[in-house]
Amino acid sequence: MDEGKCKEASSKYHMIGGHGPNSYSLNSEYQKQLLVSAEDLIKELTHEHLNIDENPSLITHNNTFRIADFGCSIGPNTFFAVENIISAIENKSNQNNSDIPEFQVFFNDLIDNDCNTLFRNIPKSRQYFVAAVPGSFYGQLFPKATLHFAHCSTALHWLSKIPKKVTETSSISWNKGRIHYSGAANEVKKAYSDQYEEDMDVFLSARGKELVNGGLMVLVVLCFPDGVLSSDSSIGVAFDIFGSCLKDMVKIGKISEEKMDSFNLPFYYPWPSEMKALIEANGLFHIEKIAKLASPMRSKPDAQVLTYHLRAVIGGLIEQHFGNGVVEELFTNHLEKLSRSPILVDDKYWKETNYFIYLKRKDG
Ligand SMILES: C[S@@+](CC[C@H](N)C(=O)[O-])C[C@H]1O[C@@H](n2cnc3c(N)ncnc32)[C@H](O)[C@@H]1O
């Protein structure tokens, strides 16, 4: 294993576990709808690009096909995703008159992910073997050339860490008074994009090692269309509103200014052209397809749903940094401010799109 390239992402980065009202499992319909939009593309492209006959290493001698879902969270979306991949492989095997392989599915997430809930959610009727692989996907997690299909949806915008410069008071990239690069100085955005560039290269290199030649990878990523700024998107505005709720708490002395200034969200949303350039610069994969996916919440944004969704994703980070004494009040204030925000009524904020990327491991 290339230790130099293995980076452990902060264990703080995990979704709200369990099945409670704030849990990820009850507040991830947005992510689920992206997987639904990707379903047919995965079937079509797998039919086209899984070359079992030309490349026998795609199926091992004992006919096991290995799939890994990176950043799987706690379900149920991950099961939907892997079952769709399995059905695509079965279709292809049937059409080729080849034996249907046995499937082994690896569920990966960070060590603090609520794996108990994940395991309890595993469908009883599943037709595959399961294993869990804890650890950061910003590092090699499997032996060389042992995976056939890698999948990662709505997880790659999580950076491995907050770029150091944005929390250094002496740096021109210090992100004082904000919690994200959205609306911040260019230097702040640059620090985030540099971190993303580094992380993506590590991610692609690790998957490049783990996948067999001709192995396939699907990435569902949150991107803004080329040229669109984070501050002009509903995501950026929602983060600004959350930042203003934190500032309100500073004003009334519930949290210190220093505490607020040292908090930043570890998310980066690339442009599709940036993603393409990063994949090409890494050089290990053929890009078979990059396509836009429909934005699931576009038609009926609802402040309560958006706030639940935000809480399921960042609630853990907030609690770790500020303590759980302020979490309830913060999200209540966020809901109240979001309900009055133009993003609920103005189409111009709903430009963010989600992208589907289908890659094939080059030989070598
Ligand atoms: C928004 S959830 C998406 C979950 C699932 N893929 C889906 O489509 O519903 C993002 C997941 O990525 C995981 N994640 C973030 N950074 C990670 C990393 N470096 N390594 C592994 N998992 C990571 C988080 O813990 C979280 O469970």
Short mmCIF file of C-alpha atoms and ligand atoms in Angstrom, two decimals:
data_model
loop_
_atom_site.label_atom_id
_atom_site.label_comp_id
_atom_site.label_asym_id
_atom_site.label_seq_id
_atom_site.Cartn_x
_atom_site.Cartn_y
_atom_site.Cartn_z
CA MET A 1 0.00 0.00 0.00
CA ASP A 2 1.25 3.48 -0.85
CA GLU A 3 1.25 4.96 2.66
CA GLY A 4 2.30 8.37 1.36
CA LYS A 5 -1.00 8.67 -0.47
CA CYS A 6 -3.24 7.34 2.28
CA LYS A 7 -5.03 10.14 4.14
CA GLU A 8 -7.49 9.64 6.95
CA ALA A 9 -10.43 12.03 6.66
CA SER A 10 -11.64 13.47 9.91
CA SER A 11 -13.77 10.94 11.76
CA LYS A 12 -16.15 13.83 12.53
CA TYR A 13 -17.48 13.58 8.98
CA HIS A 14 -20.42 11.29 9.25
CA MET A 15 -24.16 11.51 8.76
CA ILE A 16 -26.68 11.50 11.61
CA GLY A 17 -27.21 7.78 12.32
CA GLY A 18 -30.21 5.76 13.49
CA HIS A 19 -33.78 6.20 12.29
CA GLY A 20 -34.80 9.34 14.24
CA PRO A 21 -36.41 12.45 12.66
CA ASN A 22 -32.98 14.02 12.00
CA SER A 23 -31.34 10.82 10.70
CA TYR A 24 -29.76 10.46 7.27
CA SER A 25 -31.88 7.41 6.52
CA LEU A 26 -35.06 9.52 6.82
CA ASN A 27 -33.61 12.63 5.17
CA SER A 28 -31.83 11.43 2.06
CA GLU A 29 -34.58 11.42 -0.54
CA TYR A 30 -32.60 13.99 -2.54
CA GLN A 31 -29.64 11.62 -2.80
CA LYS A 32 -31.99 8.72 -3.55
CA GLN A 33 -33.54 10.59 -6.48
CA LEU A 34 -30.10 11.12 -7.98
CA LEU A 35 -29.54 7.36 -7.85
CA VAL A 36 -32.90 6.86 -9.56
CA SER A 37 -31.84 9.30 -12.32
CA ALA A 38 -28.58 7.37 -12.75
CA GLU A 39 -30.29 3.96 -12.99
CA ASP A 40 -30.79 3.75 -16.77
CA LEU A 41 -27.41 5.30 -17.54
CA ILE A 42 -25.69 2.62 -15.45
CA LYS A 43 -27.58 -0.12 -17.29
CA GLU A 44 -26.84 1.29 -20.76
CA LEU A 45 -23.18 2.08 -20.13
CA THR A 46 -22.46 -1.18 -18.36
CA HIS A 47 -23.95 -3.04 -21.28
CA GLU A 48 -21.63 -1.12 -23.57
CA HIS A 49 -18.43 -1.10 -21.53
CA LEU A 50 -18.31 -4.30 -19.47
CA ASN A 51 -16.29 -6.47 -21.81
CA ILE A 52 -16.40 -9.81 -20.06
CA ASP A 53 -15.47 -11.85 -23.15
CA GLU A 54 -12.54 -9.67 -24.21
CA ASN A 55 -11.27 -9.28 -20.67
CA PRO A 56 -11.57 -12.43 -18.55
CA SER A 57 -9.91 -10.74 -15.57
CA LEU A 58 -13.21 -8.91 -15.13
CA ILE A 59 -14.55 -12.06 -13.55
CA THR A 60 -12.22 -13.97 -11.26
CA HIS A 61 -11.50 -17.69 -11.74
CA ASN A 62 -14.09 -18.53 -9.11
CA ASN A 63 -16.67 -16.30 -10.81
CA THR A 64 -16.94 -13.63 -8.14
CA PHE A 65 -17.75 -10.07 -9.16
CA ARG A 66 -16.73 -7.49 -6.54
CA ILE A 67 -18.51 -4.18 -6.14
CA ALA A 68 -17.66 -1.45 -3.64
CA ASP A 69 -19.81 1.53 -2.67
CA PHE A 70 -17.53 4.27 -1.34
CA GLY A 71 -19.14 6.66 1.17
CA CYS A 72 -22.20 4.40 1.52
CA SER A 73 -23.56 6.00 4.74
CA ILE A 74 -26.23 4.01 6.62
CA GLY A 75 -28.74 3.07 3.96
CA PRO A 76 -31.14 2.58 2.42
CA ASN A 77 -29.77 4.40 -0.67
CA THR A 78 -26.63 2.30 -0.90
CA PHE A 79 -28.68 -0.90 -1.31
CA PHE A 80 -30.65 0.68 -4.13
CA ALA A 81 -27.37 1.67 -5.83
CA VAL A 82 -25.67 -1.74 -5.59
CA GLU A 83 -28.80 -3.63 -6.63
CA ASN A 84 -28.98 -1.49 -9.74
CA ILE A 85 -25.35 -2.30 -10.57
CA ILE A 86 -25.95 -6.01 -9.97
CA SER A 87 -28.97 -6.02 -12.24
CA ALA A 88 -26.89 -4.29 -14.97
CA ILE A 89 -24.20 -7.01 -14.70
CA GLU A 90 -26.83 -9.77 -14.72
CA ASN A 91 -28.40 -8.34 -17.88
CA LYS A 92 -25.02 -8.24 -19.56
CA SER A 93 -24.17 -11.80 -18.50
CA ASN A 94 -27.54 -13.06 -19.78
CA GLN A 95 -27.05 -11.38 -23.13
CA ASN A 96 -23.58 -12.90 -23.43
CA ASN A 97 -24.87 -16.31 -22.36
CA SER A 98 -22.23 -16.25 -19.62
CA ASP A 99 -22.77 -17.60 -16.14
CA ILE A 100 -24.18 -15.07 -13.71
CA PRO A 101 -21.33 -14.43 -11.28
CA GLU A 102 -21.62 -14.46 -7.52
CA PHE A 103 -21.60 -10.91 -6.19
CA GLN A 104 -19.64 -9.64 -3.25
CA VAL A 105 -20.48 -6.11 -2.14
CA PHE A 106 -18.25 -3.98 0.08
CA PHE A 107 -19.80 -1.07 1.93
CA ASN A 108 -17.29 1.63 2.74
CA ASP A 109 -17.59 4.68 4.96
CA LEU A 110 -15.62 6.47 7.65
CA ILE A 111 -14.97 4.68 10.93
CA ASP A 112 -17.58 6.68 12.85
CA ASN A 113 -20.35 5.93 10.37
CA ASP A 114 -23.31 4.26 12.12
CA CYS A 115 -22.59 0.75 10.82
CA ASN A 116 -25.08 -0.82 13.22
CA THR A 117 -27.87 0.95 11.36
CA LEU A 118 -26.25 0.07 8.03
CA PHE A 119 -26.12 -3.62 8.96
CA ARG A 120 -29.70 -3.64 10.26
CA ASN A 121 -30.84 -2.04 6.99
CA ILE A 122 -29.23 -4.69 4.76
CA PRO A 123 -32.12 -6.18 2.76
CA LYS A 124 -32.96 -9.70 3.91
CA SER A 125 -33.79 -10.75 0.36
CA ARG A 126 -30.37 -9.74 -1.02
CA GLN A 127 -28.67 -11.90 -3.63
CA TYR A 128 -25.11 -10.88 -2.73
CA PHE A 129 -22.49 -11.37 -0.05
CA VAL A 130 -21.69 -8.35 2.09
CA ALA A 131 -18.67 -6.95 3.89
CA ALA A 132 -17.96 -3.57 5.42
CA VAL A 133 -14.72 -1.69 4.83
CA PRO A 134 -14.12 1.13 7.30
CA GLY A 135 -11.81 4.02 6.48
CA SER A 136 -11.32 7.01 4.25
CA PHE A 137 -11.74 6.57 0.52
CA TYR A 138 -8.84 9.03 0.24
CA GLY A 139 -6.47 6.09 0.43
CA GLN A 140 -6.21 2.52 -0.82
CA LEU A 141 -8.74 0.27 0.94
CA PHE A 142 -8.47 -2.95 -1.13
CA PRO A 143 -5.60 -5.05 -2.46
CA LYS A 144 -4.40 -4.36 -5.98
CA ALA A 145 -6.70 -5.32 -8.87
CA THR A 146 -9.40 -6.97 -6.75
CA LEU A 147 -12.44 -4.80 -7.50
CA HIS A 148 -14.57 -4.92 -10.64
CA PHE A 149 -16.97 -2.04 -10.06
CA ALA A 150 -16.59 1.03 -7.84
CA HIS A 151 -19.47 3.36 -7.02
CA CYS A 152 -19.49 6.64 -5.12
CA SER A 153 -22.48 8.93 -4.95
CA THR A 154 -22.88 12.35 -3.35
CA ALA A 155 -19.77 11.86 -1.22
CA LEU A 156 -16.86 13.30 -3.20
CA HIS A 157 -17.68 16.89 -2.29
CA TRP A 158 -16.47 16.00 1.25
CA LEU A 159 -12.85 17.09 1.42
CA SER A 160 -10.37 14.97 3.36
CA LYS A 161 -9.84 18.00 5.61
CA ILE A 162 -10.42 21.74 5.88
CA PRO A 163 -7.62 23.49 4.03
CA LYS A 164 -5.30 24.71 6.78
CA LYS A 165 -4.91 28.21 5.38
CA VAL A 166 -8.59 29.09 5.82
CA THR A 167 -8.31 28.78 9.60
CA GLU A 168 -4.93 30.52 9.99
CA THR A 169 -5.45 34.06 11.24
CA SER A 170 -2.22 35.21 9.58
CA SER A 171 -3.11 33.83 6.14
CA ILE A 172 -4.63 35.85 3.29
CA SER A 173 -6.96 32.86 2.92
CA TRP A 174 -8.29 33.18 6.49
CA ASN A 175 -12.06 32.80 6.20
CA LYS A 176 -13.08 35.09 9.03
CA GLY A 177 -16.82 35.37 9.70
CA ARG A 178 -17.81 32.77 7.11
CA ILE A 179 -18.25 29.03 7.18
CA HIS A 180 -17.63 28.22 3.52
CA TYR A 181 -15.93 29.65 0.42
CA SER A 182 -19.34 30.68 -0.87
CA GLY A 183 -19.28 34.49 -1.12
CA ALA A 184 -15.74 34.61 0.35
CA ALA A 185 -12.52 36.07 -1.10
CA ASN A 186 -10.96 34.30 -4.11
CA GLU A 187 -8.07 33.09 -1.92
CA VAL A 188 -10.50 31.11 0.21
CA LYS A 189 -12.04 29.44 -2.83
CA LYS A 190 -8.52 28.71 -4.13
CA ALA A 191 -7.54 27.02 -0.87
CA TYR A 192 -10.64 24.80 -1.14
CA SER A 193 -10.08 24.00 -4.82
CA ASP A 194 -6.40 23.14 -4.19
CA GLN A 195 -7.49 20.71 -1.48
CA TYR A 196 -10.09 19.19 -3.80
CA GLU A 197 -7.52 18.75 -6.56
CA GLU A 198 -5.20 16.93 -4.19
CA ASP A 199 -8.01 14.77 -2.78
CA MET A 200 -9.40 13.77 -6.18
CA ASP A 201 -5.97 12.67 -7.34
CA VAL A 202 -5.58 10.52 -4.23
CA PHE A 203 -9.10 9.08 -4.69
CA LEU A 204 -8.57 8.24 -8.37
CA SER A 205 -5.11 6.77 -7.77
CA ALA A 206 -6.42 4.54 -4.98
CA ARG A 207 -9.36 3.32 -7.10
CA GLY A 208 -6.96 2.90 -10.02
CA LYS A 209 -4.94 0.44 -7.93
CA GLU A 210 -7.94 -1.47 -6.59
CA LEU A 211 -9.81 -1.93 -9.89
CA VAL A 212 -8.88 -4.61 -12.42
CA ASN A 213 -8.00 -3.48 -15.94
CA GLY A 214 -11.29 -2.64 -17.65
CA GLY A 215 -12.96 -2.24 -14.22
CA LEU A 216 -15.75 0.32 -14.08
CA MET A 217 -16.50 3.26 -11.81
CA VAL A 218 -19.60 5.41 -11.40
CA LEU A 219 -19.38 8.78 -9.66
CA VAL A 220 -22.48 10.81 -8.86
CA VAL A 221 -21.14 14.22 -7.91
CA LEU A 222 -22.60 17.53 -6.81
CA CYS A 223 -21.26 20.13 -9.25
CA PHE A 224 -22.26 23.62 -10.26
CA PRO A 225 -22.49 24.21 -14.00
CA ASP A 226 -19.34 25.74 -15.50
CA GLY A 227 -18.96 29.38 -14.44
CA VAL A 228 -21.72 29.31 -11.78
CA LEU A 229 -20.56 30.55 -8.40
CA SER A 230 -21.47 28.83 -5.17
CA SER A 231 -22.96 32.08 -3.87
CA ASP A 232 -25.47 32.06 -6.77
CA SER A 233 -26.75 28.60 -5.89
CA SER A 234 -29.29 27.42 -3.33
CA ILE A 235 -26.54 25.43 -1.56
CA GLY A 236 -24.32 28.51 -1.18
CA VAL A 237 -27.21 30.67 0.02
CA ALA A 238 -28.29 28.02 2.55
CA PHE A 239 -24.71 27.95 3.91
CA ASP A 240 -24.68 31.77 4.13
CA ILE A 241 -27.93 31.66 6.08
CA PHE A 242 -26.50 29.05 8.42
CA GLY A 243 -23.39 31.23 8.89
CA SER A 244 -25.62 34.21 9.75
CA CYS A 245 -27.40 32.09 12.41
CA LEU A 246 -23.99 31.36 13.94
CA LYS A 247 -23.17 35.07 13.89
CA ASP A 248 -26.45 35.76 15.72
CA MET A 249 -25.34 33.34 18.42
CA VAL A 250 -22.00 35.14 18.67
CA LYS A 251 -23.88 38.45 19.14
CA ILE A 252 -25.89 37.11 22.06
CA GLY A 253 -22.80 35.46 23.57
CA LYS A 254 -23.90 31.84 23.14
CA ILE A 255 -20.78 31.01 21.17
CA SER A 256 -17.47 32.84 20.97
CA GLU A 257 -16.32 34.68 17.87
CA GLU A 258 -13.15 32.62 17.87
CA LYS A 259 -15.17 29.41 17.86
CA MET A 260 -17.20 30.62 14.89
CA ASP A 261 -14.12 31.79 12.97
CA SER A 262 -12.47 28.40 13.40
CA PHE A 263 -15.44 26.57 11.85
CA ASN A 264 -15.58 25.83 8.11
CA LEU A 265 -17.61 23.34 6.13
CA PRO A 266 -15.46 20.68 4.40
CA PHE A 267 -17.36 20.78 1.08
CA TYR A 268 -16.21 21.67 -2.39
CA TYR A 269 -18.46 21.72 -5.47
CA PRO A 270 -16.40 21.60 -8.66
CA TRP A 271 -17.44 22.64 -12.13
CA PRO A 272 -17.82 19.69 -14.55
CA SER A 273 -14.92 21.05 -16.59
CA GLU A 274 -12.75 20.98 -13.44
CA MET A 275 -13.73 17.37 -12.75
CA LYS A 276 -12.94 16.39 -16.32
CA ALA A 277 -9.53 18.08 -16.15
CA LEU A 278 -8.73 16.36 -12.82
CA ILE A 279 -9.65 12.91 -14.18
CA GLU A 280 -7.58 13.51 -17.32
CA ALA A 281 -4.61 14.78 -15.28
CA ASN A 282 -4.74 11.65 -13.11
CA GLY A 283 -4.62 9.59 -16.29
CA LEU A 284 -5.74 6.18 -14.98
CA PHE A 285 -9.29 6.18 -16.37
CA HIS A 286 -11.05 6.56 -19.70
CA ILE A 287 -14.00 8.95 -19.38
CA GLU A 288 -16.88 7.06 -21.02
CA LYS A 289 -19.60 9.55 -20.10
CA ILE A 290 -20.21 12.78 -18.21
CA ALA A 291 -23.90 13.69 -18.05
CA LYS A 292 -26.11 16.04 -16.07
CA LEU A 293 -28.64 14.49 -13.72
CA ALA A 294 -31.94 16.19 -12.93
CA SER A 295 -31.96 18.24 -9.72
CA PRO A 296 -34.48 16.40 -7.50
CA MET A 297 -35.65 19.27 -5.30
CA ARG A 298 -35.92 21.85 -8.05
CA SER A 299 -39.68 21.63 -8.52
CA LYS A 300 -40.86 22.11 -4.93
CA PRO A 301 -38.27 23.51 -2.54
CA ASP A 302 -39.56 23.34 1.00
CA ALA A 303 -37.78 25.11 3.88
CA GLN A 304 -38.51 22.35 6.39
CA VAL A 305 -37.29 19.58 4.07
CA LEU A 306 -34.16 21.56 3.18
CA THR A 307 -33.40 22.18 6.86
CA TYR A 308 -33.91 18.52 7.81
CA HIS A 309 -31.66 17.56 4.93
CA LEU A 310 -28.95 20.02 6.00
CA ARG A 311 -29.17 18.85 9.61
CA ALA A 312 -28.85 15.17 8.65
CA VAL A 313 -25.65 16.00 6.76
CA ILE A 314 -23.92 18.67 8.88
CA GLY A 315 -25.61 18.21 12.28
CA GLY A 316 -22.77 15.95 13.44
CA LEU A 317 -20.10 18.49 12.43
CA ILE A 318 -21.95 21.28 14.23
CA GLU A 319 -22.38 19.27 17.40
CA GLN A 320 -18.71 18.27 17.45
CA HIS A 321 -17.51 21.82 17.02
CA PHE A 322 -20.02 23.84 19.04
CA GLY A 323 -21.43 21.25 21.46
CA ASN A 324 -24.99 19.96 21.42
CA GLY A 325 -26.32 22.85 23.55
CA VAL A 326 -26.76 25.09 20.48
CA VAL A 327 -27.74 22.61 17.77
CA GLU A 328 -31.53 22.74 18.23
CA GLU A 329 -31.64 26.54 18.35
CA LEU A 330 -29.34 26.92 15.36
CA PHE A 331 -31.44 24.74 13.08
CA THR A 332 -34.68 26.33 14.33
CA ASN A 333 -33.25 29.76 13.46
CA HIS A 334 -32.02 28.41 10.14
CA LEU A 335 -35.51 27.18 9.26
CA GLU A 336 -37.00 30.53 10.21
CA LYS A 337 -34.52 32.52 8.08
CA LEU A 338 -34.64 30.05 5.19
CA SER A 339 -38.46 30.34 5.08
CA ARG A 340 -38.02 34.04 4.27
CA SER A 341 -35.20 33.49 1.79
CA PRO A 342 -35.51 34.24 -1.95
CA ILE A 343 -34.11 30.80 -2.76
CA LEU A 344 -37.52 29.26 -2.10
CA VAL A 345 -39.19 31.31 -4.80
CA ASP A 346 -36.53 32.47 -7.23
CA ASP A 347 -35.51 30.03 -9.98
CA LYS A 348 -32.13 31.66 -10.41
CA TYR A 349 -30.78 29.89 -7.32
CA TRP A 350 -31.59 26.42 -8.61
CA LYS A 351 -28.89 26.18 -11.20
CA GLU A 352 -26.87 23.63 -9.37
CA THR A 353 -26.89 20.34 -11.15
CA ASN A 354 -25.68 16.95 -10.33
CA TYR A 355 -23.38 15.06 -12.59
CA PHE A 356 -23.01 11.44 -13.51
CA ILE A 357 -19.53 10.25 -14.47
CA TYR A 358 -18.80 6.81 -15.90
CA LEU A 359 -15.15 5.74 -15.97
CA LYS A 360 -13.25 2.69 -17.14
CA ARG A 361 -9.86 1.67 -15.73
CA LYS A 362 -7.21 1.87 -18.44
CA ASP A 363 -5.03 -1.18 -18.95
CA GLY A 364 -1.75 -1.03 -17.16
C1 LIG B 1 -24.34 12.48 1.64
S1 LIG B 1 -23.74 10.93 2.17
C2 LIG B 1 -24.09 9.94 0.74
C3 LIG B 1 -24.40 8.53 1.12
C4 LIG B 1 -24.83 7.59 -0.01
N1 LIG B 1 -23.76 7.41 -0.95
C5 LIG B 1 -26.08 8.06 -0.69
O1 LIG B 1 -26.04 8.23 -1.92
O2 LIG B 1 -27.09 8.23 -0.02
C6 LIG B 1 -21.96 11.10 2.08
C7 LIG B 1 -21.23 9.97 2.78
O3 LIG B 1 -19.84 10.05 2.46
C8 LIG B 1 -19.12 9.68 3.60
N2 LIG B 1 -17.75 10.18 3.49
C9 LIG B 1 -17.33 11.47 3.50
N3 LIG B 1 -15.99 11.51 3.40
C10 LIG B 1 -15.57 10.21 3.31
C11 LIG B 1 -14.29 9.61 3.17
N4 LIG B 1 -13.18 10.35 3.11
N5 LIG B 1 -14.22 8.26 3.12
C12 LIG B 1 -15.34 7.49 3.19
N6 LIG B 1 -16.58 8.02 3.31
C13 LIG B 1 -16.69 9.36 3.37
C14 LIG B 1 -19.89 10.34 4.74
O4 LIG B 1 -19.56 9.76 5.99
C15 LIG B 1 -21.32 10.05 4.29
O5 LIG B 1 -21.81 8.85 4.82
#
